Short mmCIF file of C-alpha atoms and ligand atoms in Angstrom, two decimals:
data_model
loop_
_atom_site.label_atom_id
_atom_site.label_comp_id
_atom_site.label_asym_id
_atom_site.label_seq_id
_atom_site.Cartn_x
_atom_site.Cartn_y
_atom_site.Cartn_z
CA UNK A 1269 127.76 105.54 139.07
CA UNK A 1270 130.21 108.34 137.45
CA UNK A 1271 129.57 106.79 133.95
CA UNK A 1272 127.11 109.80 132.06
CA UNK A 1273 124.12 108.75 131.63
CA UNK A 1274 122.50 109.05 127.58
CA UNK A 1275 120.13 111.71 126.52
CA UNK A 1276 117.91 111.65 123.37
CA UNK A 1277 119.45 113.75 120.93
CA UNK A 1278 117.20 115.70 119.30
CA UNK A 1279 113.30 116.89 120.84
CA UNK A 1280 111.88 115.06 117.67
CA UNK A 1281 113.38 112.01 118.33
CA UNK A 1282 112.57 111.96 121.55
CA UNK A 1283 108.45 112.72 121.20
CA UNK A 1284 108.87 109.96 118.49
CA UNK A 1285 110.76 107.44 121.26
CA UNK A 1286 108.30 108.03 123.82
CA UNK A 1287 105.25 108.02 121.26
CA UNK A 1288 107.27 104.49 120.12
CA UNK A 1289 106.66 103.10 124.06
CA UNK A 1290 102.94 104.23 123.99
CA UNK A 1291 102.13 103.09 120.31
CA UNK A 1292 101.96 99.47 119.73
CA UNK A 1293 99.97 96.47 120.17
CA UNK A 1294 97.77 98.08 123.11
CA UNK A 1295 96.46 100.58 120.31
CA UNK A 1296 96.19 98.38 117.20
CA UNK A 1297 95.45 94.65 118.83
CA UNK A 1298 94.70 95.03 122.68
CA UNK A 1299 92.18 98.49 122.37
CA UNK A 1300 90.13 96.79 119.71
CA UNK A 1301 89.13 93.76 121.52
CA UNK A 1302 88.60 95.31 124.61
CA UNK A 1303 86.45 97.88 122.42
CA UNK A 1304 84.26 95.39 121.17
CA UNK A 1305 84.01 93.49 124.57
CA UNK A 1306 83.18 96.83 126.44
CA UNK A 1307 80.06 97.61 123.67
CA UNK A 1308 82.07 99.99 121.46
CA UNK A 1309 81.11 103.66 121.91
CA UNK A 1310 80.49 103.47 125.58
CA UNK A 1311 83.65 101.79 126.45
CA UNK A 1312 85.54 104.46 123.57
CA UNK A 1313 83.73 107.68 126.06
CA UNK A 1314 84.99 105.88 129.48
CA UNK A 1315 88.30 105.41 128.12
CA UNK A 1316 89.06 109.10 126.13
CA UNK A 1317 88.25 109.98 130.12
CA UNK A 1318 90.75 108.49 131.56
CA UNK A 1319 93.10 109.58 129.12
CA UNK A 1320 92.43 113.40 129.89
CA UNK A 1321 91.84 113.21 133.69
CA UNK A 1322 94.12 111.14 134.91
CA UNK A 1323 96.60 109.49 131.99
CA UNK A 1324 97.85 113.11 130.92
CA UNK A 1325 98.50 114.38 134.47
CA UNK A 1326 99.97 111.32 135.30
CA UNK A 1327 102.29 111.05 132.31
CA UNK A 1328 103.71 114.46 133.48
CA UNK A 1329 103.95 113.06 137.15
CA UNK A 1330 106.02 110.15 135.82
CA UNK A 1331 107.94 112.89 133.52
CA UNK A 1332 109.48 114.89 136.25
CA UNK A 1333 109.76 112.42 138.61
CA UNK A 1334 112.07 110.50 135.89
CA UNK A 1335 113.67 113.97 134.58
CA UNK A 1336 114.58 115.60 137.98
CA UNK A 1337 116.19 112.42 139.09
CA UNK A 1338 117.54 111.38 136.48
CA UNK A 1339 117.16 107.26 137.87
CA UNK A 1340 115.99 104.07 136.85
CA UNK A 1341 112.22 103.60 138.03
CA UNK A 1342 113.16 102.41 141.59
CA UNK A 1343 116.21 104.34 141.76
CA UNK A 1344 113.92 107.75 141.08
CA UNK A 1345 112.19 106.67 144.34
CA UNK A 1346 115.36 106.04 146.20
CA UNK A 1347 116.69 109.43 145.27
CA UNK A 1348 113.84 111.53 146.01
CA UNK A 1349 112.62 109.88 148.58
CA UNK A 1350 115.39 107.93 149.97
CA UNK A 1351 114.93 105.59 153.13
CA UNK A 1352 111.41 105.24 152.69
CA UNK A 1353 109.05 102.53 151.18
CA UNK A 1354 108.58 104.46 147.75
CA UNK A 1355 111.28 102.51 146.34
CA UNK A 1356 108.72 100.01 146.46
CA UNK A 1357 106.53 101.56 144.34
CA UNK A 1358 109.75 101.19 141.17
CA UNK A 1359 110.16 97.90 142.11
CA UNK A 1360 106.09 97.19 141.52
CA UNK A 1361 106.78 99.18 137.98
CA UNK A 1362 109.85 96.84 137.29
CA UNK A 1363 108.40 93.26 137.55
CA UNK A 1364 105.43 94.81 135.71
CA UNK A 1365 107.55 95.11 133.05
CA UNK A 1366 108.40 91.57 133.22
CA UNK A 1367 104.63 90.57 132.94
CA UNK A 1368 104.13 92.45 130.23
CA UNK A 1369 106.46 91.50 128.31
CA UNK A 1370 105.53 87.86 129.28
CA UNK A 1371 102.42 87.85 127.49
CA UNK A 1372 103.31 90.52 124.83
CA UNK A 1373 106.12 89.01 122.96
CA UNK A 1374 103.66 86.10 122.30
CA UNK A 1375 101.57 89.14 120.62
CA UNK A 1376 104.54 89.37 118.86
CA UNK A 1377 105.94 86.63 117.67
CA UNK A 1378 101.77 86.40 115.80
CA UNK A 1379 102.75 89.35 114.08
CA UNK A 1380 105.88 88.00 112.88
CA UNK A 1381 103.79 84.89 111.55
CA UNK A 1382 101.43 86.98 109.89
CA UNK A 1383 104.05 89.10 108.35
CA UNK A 1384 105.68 86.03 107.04
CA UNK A 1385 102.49 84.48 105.44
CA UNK A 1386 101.73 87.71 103.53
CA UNK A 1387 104.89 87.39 101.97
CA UNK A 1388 105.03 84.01 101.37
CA UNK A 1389 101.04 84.85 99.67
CA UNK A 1390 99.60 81.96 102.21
CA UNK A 1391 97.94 84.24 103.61
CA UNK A 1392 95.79 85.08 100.57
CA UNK A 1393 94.83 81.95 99.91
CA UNK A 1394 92.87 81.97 103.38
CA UNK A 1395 89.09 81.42 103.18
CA UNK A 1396 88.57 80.95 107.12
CA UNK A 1397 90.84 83.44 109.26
CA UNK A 1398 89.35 82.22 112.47
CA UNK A 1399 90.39 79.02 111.28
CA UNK A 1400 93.94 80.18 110.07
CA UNK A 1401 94.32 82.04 113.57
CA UNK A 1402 93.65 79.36 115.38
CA UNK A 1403 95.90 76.88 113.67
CA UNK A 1404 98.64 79.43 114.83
CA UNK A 1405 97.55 79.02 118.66
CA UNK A 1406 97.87 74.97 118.13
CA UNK A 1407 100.94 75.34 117.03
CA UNK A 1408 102.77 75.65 120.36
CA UNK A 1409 106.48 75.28 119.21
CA UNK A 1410 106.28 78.08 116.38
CA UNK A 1411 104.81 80.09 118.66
CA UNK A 1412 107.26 79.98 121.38
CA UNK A 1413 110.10 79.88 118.49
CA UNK A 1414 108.38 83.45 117.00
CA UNK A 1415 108.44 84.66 120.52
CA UNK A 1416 112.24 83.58 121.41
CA UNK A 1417 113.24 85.64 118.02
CA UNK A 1418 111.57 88.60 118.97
CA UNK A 1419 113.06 88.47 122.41
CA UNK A 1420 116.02 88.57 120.84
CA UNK A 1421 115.67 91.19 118.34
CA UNK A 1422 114.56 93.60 121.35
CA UNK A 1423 117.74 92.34 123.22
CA UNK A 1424 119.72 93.40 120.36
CA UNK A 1425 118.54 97.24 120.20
CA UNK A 1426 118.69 97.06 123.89
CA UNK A 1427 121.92 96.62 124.02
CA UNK A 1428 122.96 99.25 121.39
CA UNK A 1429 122.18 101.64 123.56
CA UNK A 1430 119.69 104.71 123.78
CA UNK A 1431 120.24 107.48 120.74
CA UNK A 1432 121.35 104.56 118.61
CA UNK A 1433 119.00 101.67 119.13
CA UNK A 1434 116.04 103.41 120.34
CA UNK A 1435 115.78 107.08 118.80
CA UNK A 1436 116.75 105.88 115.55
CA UNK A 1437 114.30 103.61 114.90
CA UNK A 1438 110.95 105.12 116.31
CA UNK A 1439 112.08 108.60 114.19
CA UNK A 1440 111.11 106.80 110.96
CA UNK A 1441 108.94 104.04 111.40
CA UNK A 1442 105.96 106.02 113.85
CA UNK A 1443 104.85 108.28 110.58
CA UNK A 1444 105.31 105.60 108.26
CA UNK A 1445 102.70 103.31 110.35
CA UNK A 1446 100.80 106.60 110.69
CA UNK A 1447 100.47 107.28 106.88
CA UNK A 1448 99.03 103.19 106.66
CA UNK A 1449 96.65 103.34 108.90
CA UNK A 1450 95.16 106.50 107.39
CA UNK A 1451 95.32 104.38 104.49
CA UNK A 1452 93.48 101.35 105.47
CA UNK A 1453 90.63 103.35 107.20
CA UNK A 1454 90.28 104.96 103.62
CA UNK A 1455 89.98 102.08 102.28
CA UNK A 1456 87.81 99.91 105.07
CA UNK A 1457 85.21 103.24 105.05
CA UNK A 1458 84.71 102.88 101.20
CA UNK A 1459 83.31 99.46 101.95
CA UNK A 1460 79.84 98.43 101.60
CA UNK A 1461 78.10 98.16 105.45
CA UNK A 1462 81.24 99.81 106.92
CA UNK A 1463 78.69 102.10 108.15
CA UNK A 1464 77.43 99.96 110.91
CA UNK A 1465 80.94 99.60 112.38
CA UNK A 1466 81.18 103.10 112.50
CA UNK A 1467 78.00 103.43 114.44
CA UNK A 1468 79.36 101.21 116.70
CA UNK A 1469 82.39 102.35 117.77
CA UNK A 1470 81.08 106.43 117.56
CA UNK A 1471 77.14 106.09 118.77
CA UNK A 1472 76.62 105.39 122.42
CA UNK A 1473 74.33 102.68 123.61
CA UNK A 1474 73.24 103.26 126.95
CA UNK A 1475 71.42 100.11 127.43
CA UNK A 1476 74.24 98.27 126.68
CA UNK A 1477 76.61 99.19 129.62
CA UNK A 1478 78.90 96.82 131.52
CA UNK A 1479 79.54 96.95 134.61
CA UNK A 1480 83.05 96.08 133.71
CA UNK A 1481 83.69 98.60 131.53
CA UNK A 1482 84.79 101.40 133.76
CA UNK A 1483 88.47 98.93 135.00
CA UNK A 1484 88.67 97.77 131.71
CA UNK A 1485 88.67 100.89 129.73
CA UNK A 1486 90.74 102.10 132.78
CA UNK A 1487 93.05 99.69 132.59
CA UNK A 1488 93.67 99.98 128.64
CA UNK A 1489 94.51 103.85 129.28
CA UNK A 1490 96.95 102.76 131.61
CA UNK A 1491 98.22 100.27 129.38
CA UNK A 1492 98.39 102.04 125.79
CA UNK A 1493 100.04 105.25 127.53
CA UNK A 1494 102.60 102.98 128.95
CA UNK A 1495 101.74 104.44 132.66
CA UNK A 1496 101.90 103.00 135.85
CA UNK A 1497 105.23 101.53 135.64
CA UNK A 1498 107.93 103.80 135.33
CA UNK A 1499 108.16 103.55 131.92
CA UNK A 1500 107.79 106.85 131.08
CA UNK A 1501 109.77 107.57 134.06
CA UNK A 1502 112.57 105.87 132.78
CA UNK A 1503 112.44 107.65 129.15
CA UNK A 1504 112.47 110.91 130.90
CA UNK A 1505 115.55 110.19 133.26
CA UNK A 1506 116.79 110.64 129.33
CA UNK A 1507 115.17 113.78 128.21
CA UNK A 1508 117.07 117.02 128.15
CA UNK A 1509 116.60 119.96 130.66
CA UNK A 1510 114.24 122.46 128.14
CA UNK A 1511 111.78 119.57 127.21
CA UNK A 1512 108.24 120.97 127.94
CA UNK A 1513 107.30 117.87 130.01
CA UNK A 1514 103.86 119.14 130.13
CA UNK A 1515 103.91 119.39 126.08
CA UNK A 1516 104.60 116.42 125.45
CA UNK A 1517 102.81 114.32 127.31
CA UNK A 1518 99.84 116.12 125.37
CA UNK A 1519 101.74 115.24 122.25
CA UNK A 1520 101.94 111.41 123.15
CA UNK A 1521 98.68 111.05 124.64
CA UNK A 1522 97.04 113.02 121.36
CA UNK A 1523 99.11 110.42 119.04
CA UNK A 1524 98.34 107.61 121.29
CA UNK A 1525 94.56 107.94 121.13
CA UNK A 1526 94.60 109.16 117.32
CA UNK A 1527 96.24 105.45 116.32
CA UNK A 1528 93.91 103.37 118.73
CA UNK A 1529 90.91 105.03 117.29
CA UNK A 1530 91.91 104.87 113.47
CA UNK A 1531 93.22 101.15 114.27
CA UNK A 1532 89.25 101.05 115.54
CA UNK A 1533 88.06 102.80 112.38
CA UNK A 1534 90.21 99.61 110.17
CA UNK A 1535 89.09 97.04 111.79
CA UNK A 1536 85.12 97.62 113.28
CA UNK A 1537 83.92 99.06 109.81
CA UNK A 1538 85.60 95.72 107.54
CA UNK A 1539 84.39 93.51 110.23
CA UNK A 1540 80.90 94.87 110.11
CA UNK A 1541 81.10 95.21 105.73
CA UNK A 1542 82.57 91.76 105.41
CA UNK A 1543 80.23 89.70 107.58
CA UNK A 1544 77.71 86.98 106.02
CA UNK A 1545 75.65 87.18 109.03
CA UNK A 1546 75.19 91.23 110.50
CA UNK A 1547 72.86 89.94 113.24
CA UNK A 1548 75.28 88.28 115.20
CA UNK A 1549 78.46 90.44 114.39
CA UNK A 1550 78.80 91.66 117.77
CA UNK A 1551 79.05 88.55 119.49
CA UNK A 1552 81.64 87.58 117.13
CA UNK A 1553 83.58 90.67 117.55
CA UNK A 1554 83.62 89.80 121.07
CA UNK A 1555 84.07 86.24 120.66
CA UNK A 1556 87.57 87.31 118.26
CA UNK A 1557 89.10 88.12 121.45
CA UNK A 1558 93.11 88.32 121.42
CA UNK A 1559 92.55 86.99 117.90
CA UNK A 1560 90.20 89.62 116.73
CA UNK A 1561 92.93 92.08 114.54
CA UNK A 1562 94.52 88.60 113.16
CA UNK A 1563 90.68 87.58 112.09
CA UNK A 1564 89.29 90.73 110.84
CA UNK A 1565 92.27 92.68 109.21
CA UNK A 1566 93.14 89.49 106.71
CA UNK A 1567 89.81 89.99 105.42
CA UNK A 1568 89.89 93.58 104.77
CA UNK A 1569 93.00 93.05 102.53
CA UNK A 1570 91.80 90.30 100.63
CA UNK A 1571 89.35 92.39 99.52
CA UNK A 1572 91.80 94.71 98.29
CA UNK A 1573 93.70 94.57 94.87
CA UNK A 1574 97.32 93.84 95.90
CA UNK A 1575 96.45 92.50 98.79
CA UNK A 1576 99.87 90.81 99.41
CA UNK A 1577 101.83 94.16 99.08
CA UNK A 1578 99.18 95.79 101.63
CA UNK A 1579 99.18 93.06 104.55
CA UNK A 1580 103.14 92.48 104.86
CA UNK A 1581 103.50 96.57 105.17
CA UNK A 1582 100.79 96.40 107.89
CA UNK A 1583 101.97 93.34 109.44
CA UNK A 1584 105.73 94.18 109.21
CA UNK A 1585 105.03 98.19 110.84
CA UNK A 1586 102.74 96.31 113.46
CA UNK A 1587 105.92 94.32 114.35
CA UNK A 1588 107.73 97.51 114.49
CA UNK A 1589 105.23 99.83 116.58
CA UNK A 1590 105.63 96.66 118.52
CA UNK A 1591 109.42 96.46 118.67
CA UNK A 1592 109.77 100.09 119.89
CA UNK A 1593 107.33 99.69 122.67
CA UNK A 1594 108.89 96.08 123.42
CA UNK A 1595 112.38 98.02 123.39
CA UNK A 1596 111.03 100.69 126.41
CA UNK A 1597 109.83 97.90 128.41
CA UNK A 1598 112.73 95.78 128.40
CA UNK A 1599 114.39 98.87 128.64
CA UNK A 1600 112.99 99.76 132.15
CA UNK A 1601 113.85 96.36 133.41
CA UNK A 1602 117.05 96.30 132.26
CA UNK A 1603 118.75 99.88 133.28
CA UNK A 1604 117.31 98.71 136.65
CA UNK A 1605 119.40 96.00 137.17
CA UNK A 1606 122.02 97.72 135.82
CA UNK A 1607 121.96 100.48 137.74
CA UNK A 1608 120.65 98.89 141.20
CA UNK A 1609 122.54 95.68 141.19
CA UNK A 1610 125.53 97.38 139.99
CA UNK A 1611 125.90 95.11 136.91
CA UNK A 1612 126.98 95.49 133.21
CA UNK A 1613 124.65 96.32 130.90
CA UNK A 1614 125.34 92.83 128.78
CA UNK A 1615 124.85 90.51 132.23
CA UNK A 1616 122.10 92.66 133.39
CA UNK A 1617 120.37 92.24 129.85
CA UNK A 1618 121.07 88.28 130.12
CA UNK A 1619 119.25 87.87 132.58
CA UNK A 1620 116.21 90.01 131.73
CA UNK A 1621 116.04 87.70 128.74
CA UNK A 1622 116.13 84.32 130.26
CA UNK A 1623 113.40 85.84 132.23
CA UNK A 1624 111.16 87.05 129.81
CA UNK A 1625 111.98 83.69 127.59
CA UNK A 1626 110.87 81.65 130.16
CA UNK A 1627 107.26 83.47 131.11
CA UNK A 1628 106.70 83.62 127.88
CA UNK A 1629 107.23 80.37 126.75
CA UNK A 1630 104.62 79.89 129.15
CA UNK A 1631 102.25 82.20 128.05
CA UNK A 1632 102.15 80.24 124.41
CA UNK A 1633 102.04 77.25 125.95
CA UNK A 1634 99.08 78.24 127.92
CA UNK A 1635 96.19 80.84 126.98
CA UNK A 1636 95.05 81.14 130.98
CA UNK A 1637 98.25 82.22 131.71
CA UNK A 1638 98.36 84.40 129.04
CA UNK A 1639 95.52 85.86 129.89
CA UNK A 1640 96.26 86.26 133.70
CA UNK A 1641 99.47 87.98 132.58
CA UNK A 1642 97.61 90.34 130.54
CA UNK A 1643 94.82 91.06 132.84
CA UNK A 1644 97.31 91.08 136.14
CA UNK A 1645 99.25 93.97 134.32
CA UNK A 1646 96.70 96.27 132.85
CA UNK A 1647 93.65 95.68 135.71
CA UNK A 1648 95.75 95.64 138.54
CA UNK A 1649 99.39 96.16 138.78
CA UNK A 1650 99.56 99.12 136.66
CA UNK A 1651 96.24 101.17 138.30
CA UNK A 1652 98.13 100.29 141.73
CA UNK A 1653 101.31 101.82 140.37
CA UNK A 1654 99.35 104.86 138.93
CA UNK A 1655 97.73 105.13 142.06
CA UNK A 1656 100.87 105.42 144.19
CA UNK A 1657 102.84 107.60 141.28
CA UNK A 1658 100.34 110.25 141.34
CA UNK A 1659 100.15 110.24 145.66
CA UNK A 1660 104.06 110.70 145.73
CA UNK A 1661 103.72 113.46 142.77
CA UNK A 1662 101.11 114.85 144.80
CA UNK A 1663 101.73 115.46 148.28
CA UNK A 1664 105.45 113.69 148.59
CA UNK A 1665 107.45 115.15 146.17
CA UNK A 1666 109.12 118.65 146.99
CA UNK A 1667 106.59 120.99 145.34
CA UNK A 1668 109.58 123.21 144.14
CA UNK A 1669 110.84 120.33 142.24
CA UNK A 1670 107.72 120.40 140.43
CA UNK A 1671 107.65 123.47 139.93
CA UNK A 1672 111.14 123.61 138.55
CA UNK A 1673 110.46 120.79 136.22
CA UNK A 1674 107.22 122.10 135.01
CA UNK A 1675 108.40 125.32 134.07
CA UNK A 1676 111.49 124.57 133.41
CA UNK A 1677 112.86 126.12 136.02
CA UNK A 1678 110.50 129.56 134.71
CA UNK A 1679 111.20 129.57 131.44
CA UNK A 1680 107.64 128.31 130.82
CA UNK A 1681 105.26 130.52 131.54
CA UNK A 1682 101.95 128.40 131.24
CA UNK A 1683 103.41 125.51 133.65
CA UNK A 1684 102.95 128.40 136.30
CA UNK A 1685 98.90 128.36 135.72
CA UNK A 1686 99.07 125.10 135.06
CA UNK A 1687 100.21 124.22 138.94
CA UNK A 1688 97.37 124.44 140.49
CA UNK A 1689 95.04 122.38 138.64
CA UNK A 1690 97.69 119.64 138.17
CA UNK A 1691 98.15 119.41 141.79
CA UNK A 1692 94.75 119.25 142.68
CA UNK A 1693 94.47 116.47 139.81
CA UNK A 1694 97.31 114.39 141.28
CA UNK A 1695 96.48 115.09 145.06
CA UNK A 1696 92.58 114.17 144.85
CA UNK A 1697 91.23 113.49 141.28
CA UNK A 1698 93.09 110.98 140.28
CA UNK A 1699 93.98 108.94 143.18
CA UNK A 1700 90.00 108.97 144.00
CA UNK A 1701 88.95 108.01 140.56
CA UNK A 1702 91.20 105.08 140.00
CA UNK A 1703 90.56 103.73 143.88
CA UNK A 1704 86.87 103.97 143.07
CA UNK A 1705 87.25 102.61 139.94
CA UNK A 1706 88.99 99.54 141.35
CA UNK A 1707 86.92 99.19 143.82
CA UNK A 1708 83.25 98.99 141.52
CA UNK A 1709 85.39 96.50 139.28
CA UNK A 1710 86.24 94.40 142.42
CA UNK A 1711 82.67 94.48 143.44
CA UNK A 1712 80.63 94.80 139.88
N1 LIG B 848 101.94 101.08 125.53
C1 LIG B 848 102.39 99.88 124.91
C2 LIG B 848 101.36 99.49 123.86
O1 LIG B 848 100.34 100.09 123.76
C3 LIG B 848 102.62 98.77 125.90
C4 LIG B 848 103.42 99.19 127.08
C5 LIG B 848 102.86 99.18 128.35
C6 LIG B 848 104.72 99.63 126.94
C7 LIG B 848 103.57 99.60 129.45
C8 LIG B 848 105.45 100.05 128.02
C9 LIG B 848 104.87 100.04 129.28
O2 LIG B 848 101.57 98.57 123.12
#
């Protein structure tokens, strides 16, 4: 392997790349149904905690471990730890990639649809969304055909490489989806009764709390920061030597949580102003399921003038929060084959595609299987992967390659202080949390 490896180019780009991975359906479709299933503000308290005890320090963890090696996600293993079973622990992160990407570019491919019937005005013309929604989900071949194109499109970046493909894209379209969404919660809070949804997703309920709620709100962390899987382990291998790894994983977490909870504040207060019937909006929140943001959201922009104008921007920057996080995760699959079966990027990419065609033609053709993709990945095989991340960050890895990358080799002066804490974190904290975590989910 003398061929150089790509960098990002420039430290924007590259926040805005690995913000790209972590922003995307998990924030604007997969957090709000799993909001609404968990009760709303209980389930938004479990999961900021996850997010700052163990999805920050573990974002770092996958940082250096990608930066100081400079690998694919099993080849990071091999290299650090060579001859030993971590390489096991990238291979885990790789066909996690597949099944996420089995069930996600189903996700999609909806998008796409929806995009396509606000321009075409269809969508306005909508009295029943549930109705509308579900007409997609009968319709099995448009599904899978929405799904093969957006395979496809994500091949296509894929294979025009890193700065190009990938930098490129997430450097414009992140603020522009940013600047919408601040938009739309404007506009959903100036509604009549938006108040209640508000209330929901901000004022605890203690009664309500499911016993569920601590893996699921787990698992979304996992999921929306893209951890667990070498993901961001793989975007670091391209970072340059004076990134502040511990910067920005703050950064990407911050921006991560920011979009899931103004995604939230769009759909929760339109659902709860547009309903005819407020005592039983919960239960249809929860009953929305995967369909929830294709349900609610319509509404909230037929109530708006322009309405056509409105939902193809939302759709269309959905599709492209979408593509950029698509991009990573093919990404990670990909540069593994490449680079551990010693193929070319173009037959290595081939095959990741025929893959990911075939799983998810099942997934549209089947909602369990959807579903057992999407709770296989974010309940189990990612917390597994975390789990085994942060033990080899913690007491495997060479702590003077930690220290090296957390300083950057001194020049940071706060990594020094920060040491201690983060290896205490990564040691006990989080390897304890998530095992008992798992464990009261297996058992509750
Ligand atoms: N974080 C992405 C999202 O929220 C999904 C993802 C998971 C991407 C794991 C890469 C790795 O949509």
């Amino acid at each position: 392997m003398n061929e150089k490896r790509s960098t990002f180019g420039s430290k924007l780009g590259m926040v805005a790349a690995a913000a790209g991975s972590a922003v995307g359906l998990g924030n604007i479709w997969r957090f709000p149904s799993e909001t609404a299933d968990g009760g709303g503000a209980i389930f938004i308290i479990v999961y900021i905690t996850c997010i700052l005890f163990f999805g920050i320090p573990l974002m770092v963890a996958e940082f250096l471990i990608g930066r100081s090696s400079r690998a694919n996600a099993a080849g990071a293993f091999h290299k650090l730890a060579p001859d030993t079973p971590w390489k096991w622990v990238g291979r885990l992160g790789v066909l996690t990639g597949f099944v996420i990407l089995g069930f996600y570019m189903v996700v999609c491919g909806w998008t796409v649809d929806y995009f396509i019937q606000s321009v075409t005005g269809s969508l306005k013309e909508v009295s029943d969304f549930s109705t509308n929604f579900n007409t997609l989900l009968a319709n099995r071949p448009k599904q899978i055909g929405l799904m093969a194109f957006f395979v496809l499109l994500t091949a296509y970046f894929i294979f025009s490489g890193v700065q190009k493909g990938i930098e490129r894209s997430a450097k414009i379209m992140m603020p522009v989806l940013f600047l919408l969404l601040i938009v739309l919660v404007v506009r959903a809070l100036s509604l009549e009764g938006a108040r209640g949804g508000i209330d929901f997703l901000f004022k605890p309920d203690f009664q309500e709390v499911k016993s569920t709620v601590f893996l699921d709100a787990m698992g979304q962390a996992f999921f929306s920061l893209s951890l667990g899987m070498g993901c961001m382990m793989t975007y670091a291998s391209y970072f340059k030597d004076n990134t502040n790894l511990t910067a920005t994983a703050v950064q990407v977490s911050v921006l991560d949580t920011l979009v899931a909870l103004l995604a939230g504040m769009v759909i929760f207060p339109s659902a709860f102003a547009l309903t005819t019937n407020p005592d039983t909006i919960v239960s249809e929140l929860v009953a929305g399921g995967p369909g929830l943001l294709f349900i609610t959201v319509p509404g909230l922009f037929n109530q708006m003038e322009g309405s056509m104008i409105w939902s193809a921007m939302f759709f269309l920057l959905l599709a492209i929060a979408a593509l950029t996080s698509t991009i990573s995760l093919m990404e990670v699959v990909t540069i593994y084959i490449q680079e551990e079966h010693k193929v070319s990027r173009k037959k290595g990419l081939l095959f990741v595609v025929i893959g990911v065609l075939a799983l998810g033609a099942l997934s549209a053709l089947s909602p369990q299987f959807f579903n057992i993709l999407d709770m296989a990945s974010a309940k189990i095989m990612l917390p597994v992967g975390g789990l085994f991340i942060s033990l080899f960050a913690g007491w495997y890895l060479d702590k003077k390659i930690v220290q090296v990358e957390l300083t950057n080799d001194g020049k940071i002066k706060f990594g020094i202080s920060f040491l201690k804490t983060y290896s205490f974190i990564l040691k006990f904290l989080a390897p304890v949390a998530i095992l008992l975590i798992f464990l009261y989910g297996l058992i509750g």
